[in-house]
Amino acid sequence: MTVPHWSSLTGKRILDLSRLLPGRYATSLLAYLGADAIKVEGPVGGDPLRVAPPLFDALNRNKRWPGSLVWTM
């Protein structure tokens, strides 16, 4: 998908620490609208949604995963 040229979120950075579906969906929409979304997964096992690859891919499109950002619970 292409980012709309009129988006006011272009250049904004979003940190996605979500573990439930509404947060993942919201940050994927913000990423689609031009925000730089950074997905941070837990240190053990990563994102639990990885067991459903199509859903995982749909909710995490347009996001990036820097390897140095890991949070603990």
Coordinates of N, CA and C in Angstrom, one line a residue:
M1 N 0.8 -1.2 0.0 CA 0.0 0.0 0.0 C 0.9 1.2 0.0
T2 N 0.4 2.3 -0.6 CA 1.1 3.5 -0.6 C 0.6 4.4 0.5
V3 N 1.4 5.2 1.0 CA 1.0 6.2 2.0 C 0.4 7.4 1.4
P4 N -0.8 7.8 1.8 CA -1.4 9.0 1.2 C -0.6 10.2 1.4
H5 N -0.4 11.0 0.3 CA 0.5 12.2 0.4 C -0.1 13.3 1.3
W6 N -1.4 13.2 1.6 CA -2.0 14.2 2.4 C -2.0 13.9 3.9
S7 N -1.3 12.8 4.3 CA -1.4 12.4 5.7 C -0.6 13.4 6.6
S8 N -1.3 13.7 7.7 CA -0.7 14.5 8.7 C 0.2 13.8 9.7
L9 N 0.2 12.4 9.6 CA 1.1 11.6 10.4 C 2.5 11.3 9.9
T10 N 2.7 11.8 8.6 CA 4.0 11.6 8.0 C 5.1 12.3 8.9
G11 N 6.1 11.5 9.3 CA 7.2 12.0 10.1 C 6.9 11.8 11.6
K12 N 5.8 11.4 12.0 CA 5.5 11.1 13.4 C 6.0 9.7 13.8
R13 N 6.4 9.4 15.0 CA 6.9 8.1 15.4 C 5.9 7.5 16.4
I14 N 5.5 6.3 16.2 CA 4.6 5.6 17.1 C 5.3 4.4 17.7
L15 N 5.3 4.2 19.0 CA 5.9 3.0 19.6 C 4.8 2.1 20.0
D16 N 4.8 0.9 19.3 CA 3.7 -0.1 19.5 C 4.2 -1.1 20.6
L17 N 3.6 -1.0 21.8 CA 3.9 -2.0 22.9 C 2.7 -2.8 23.1
S18 N 1.7 -2.8 22.2 CA 0.5 -3.5 22.4 C 0.6 -5.0 22.4
R19 N -0.3 -5.7 23.2 CA -0.4 -7.1 23.2 C -1.8 -7.6 22.8
L20 N -2.7 -6.8 22.8 CA -4.1 -7.1 22.4 C -4.5 -6.6 21.0
L21 N -5.5 -7.2 20.4 CA -5.8 -6.9 19.0 C -6.2 -5.4 18.8
P22 N -7.0 -4.7 19.7 CA -7.3 -3.3 19.4 C -6.1 -2.4 19.2
G23 N -5.1 -2.6 20.1 CA -3.9 -1.8 20.0 C -3.1 -2.1 18.7
R24 N -3.0 -3.4 18.4 CA -2.3 -3.7 17.1 C -3.0 -3.1 15.9
Y25 N -4.3 -3.2 15.9 CA -5.1 -2.7 14.8 C -4.9 -1.1 14.7
A26 N -5.0 -0.5 15.8 CA -4.9 1.0 15.9 C -3.5 1.4 15.4
T27 N -2.4 0.8 15.8 CA -1.1 1.2 15.3 C -0.9 0.8 13.9
S28 N -1.6 -0.3 13.4 CA -1.4 -0.5 11.9 C -2.1 0.5 11.1
L29 N -3.2 1.1 11.6 CA -3.9 2.2 10.9 C -3.1 3.4 10.9
L30 N -2.4 3.7 12.1 CA -1.6 4.9 12.1 C -0.4 4.7 11.2
A31 N 0.2 3.5 11.1 CA 1.3 3.3 10.2 C 0.8 3.4 8.7
Y32 N -0.4 3.0 8.4 CA -0.9 3.2 7.1 C -1.0 4.6 6.7
L33 N -1.4 5.4 7.7 CA -1.6 6.9 7.5 C -0.3 7.7 7.5
G34 N 0.9 7.0 7.6 CA 2.1 7.6 7.4 C 3.0 7.7 8.6
A35 N 2.6 7.3 9.8 CA 3.4 7.3 11.0 C 4.5 6.2 10.9
D36 N 5.6 6.5 11.5 CA 6.7 5.5 11.6 C 6.4 4.6 12.8
A37 N 5.8 3.5 12.6 CA 5.4 2.6 13.7 C 6.5 1.6 14.0
I38 N 6.9 1.5 15.2 CA 8.0 0.6 15.7 C 7.3 -0.4 16.6
K39 N 7.4 -1.6 16.2 CA 6.8 -2.7 17.0 C 7.8 -3.3 18.0
V40 N 7.5 -3.3 19.3 CA 8.4 -3.9 20.2 C 7.8 -5.1 20.9
E41 N 8.4 -6.3 20.8 CA 7.9 -7.5 21.3 C 8.5 -7.8 22.6
G42 N 7.9 -8.7 23.4 CA 8.4 -9.2 24.7 C 9.6 -10.0 24.4
P43 N 10.5 -10.1 25.4 CA 11.8 -10.8 25.3 C 11.6 -12.4 25.2
V44 N 10.6 -12.9 25.8 CA 10.4 -14.3 25.8 C 9.2 -14.7 24.9
G45 N 9.5 -15.4 23.8 CA 8.5 -15.8 22.9 C 8.0 -14.8 21.9
G46 N 8.4 -13.6 22.0 CA 7.9 -12.6 21.1 C 6.4 -12.3 21.1
D47 N 5.9 -12.0 20.0 CA 4.4 -11.7 19.9 C 3.6 -13.0 19.9
P48 N 2.7 -13.2 20.8 CA 1.9 -14.4 20.9 C 1.0 -14.6 19.6
L49 N 0.8 -13.6 18.9 CA 0.0 -13.7 17.7 C 0.7 -14.3 16.5
R50 N 2.0 -14.6 16.7 CA 2.8 -15.2 15.6 C 2.3 -16.7 15.3
V51 N 1.5 -17.2 16.1 CA 0.9 -18.6 15.8 C -0.1 -18.5 14.7
A52 N -0.6 -17.3 14.4 CA -1.6 -17.1 13.3 C -1.0 -16.2 12.3
P53 N -0.1 -16.7 11.4 CA 0.7 -15.8 10.5 C -0.1 -14.9 9.6
P54 N -1.3 -15.3 9.1 CA -2.0 -14.3 8.3 C -2.5 -13.1 9.1
L55 N -3.0 -13.4 10.3 CA -3.5 -12.3 11.1 C -2.3 -11.4 11.6
F56 N -1.2 -12.1 12.0 CA 0.0 -11.4 12.4 C 0.5 -10.4 11.3
D57 N 0.5 -10.9 10.1 CA 1.0 -10.1 9.0 C 0.0 -8.9 8.8
A58 N -1.3 -9.2 8.8 CA -2.3 -8.1 8.6 C -2.2 -7.0 9.6
L59 N -2.0 -7.4 10.9 CA -2.0 -6.4 12.0 C -0.6 -5.7 12.2
N60 N 0.4 -6.2 11.5 CA 1.7 -5.6 11.7 C 2.3 -5.1 10.4
R61 N 1.5 -4.9 9.4 CA 2.0 -4.4 8.1 C 2.5 -2.9 8.4
N62 N 3.4 -2.5 7.6 CA 4.0 -1.1 7.6 C 4.7 -0.8 8.9
K63 N 5.0 -1.8 9.7 CA 5.7 -1.6 11.0 C 7.1 -2.1 10.9
R64 N 8.0 -1.6 11.7 CA 9.4 -2.2 11.7 C 9.7 -2.7 13.1
W65 N 10.7 -3.5 13.1 CA 11.2 -4.2 14.4 C 12.6 -4.0 14.6
P66 N 13.1 -2.9 15.3 CA 14.5 -2.8 15.5 C 14.9 -3.8 16.6
G67 N 16.0 -4.6 16.3 CA 16.4 -5.6 17.2 C 16.8 -5.2 18.6
S68 N 17.2 -3.9 18.7 CA 17.7 -3.4 20.0 C 16.6 -3.0 21.0
L69 N 15.4 -2.9 20.5 CA 14.3 -2.5 21.4 C 13.5 -3.7 21.9
V70 N 13.8 -4.1 23.2 CA 13.0 -5.2 23.8 C 12.6 -4.7 25.2
W71 N 11.4 -5.0 25.5 CA 10.9 -4.6 26.8 C 10.5 -5.8 27.6
T72 N 10.6 -5.6 28.9 CA 10.3 -6.7 29.9 C 9.0 -6.4 30.6
M73 N 8.3 -7.4 31.1 CA 7.1 -7.2 31.8 C 7.3 -7.3 33.3

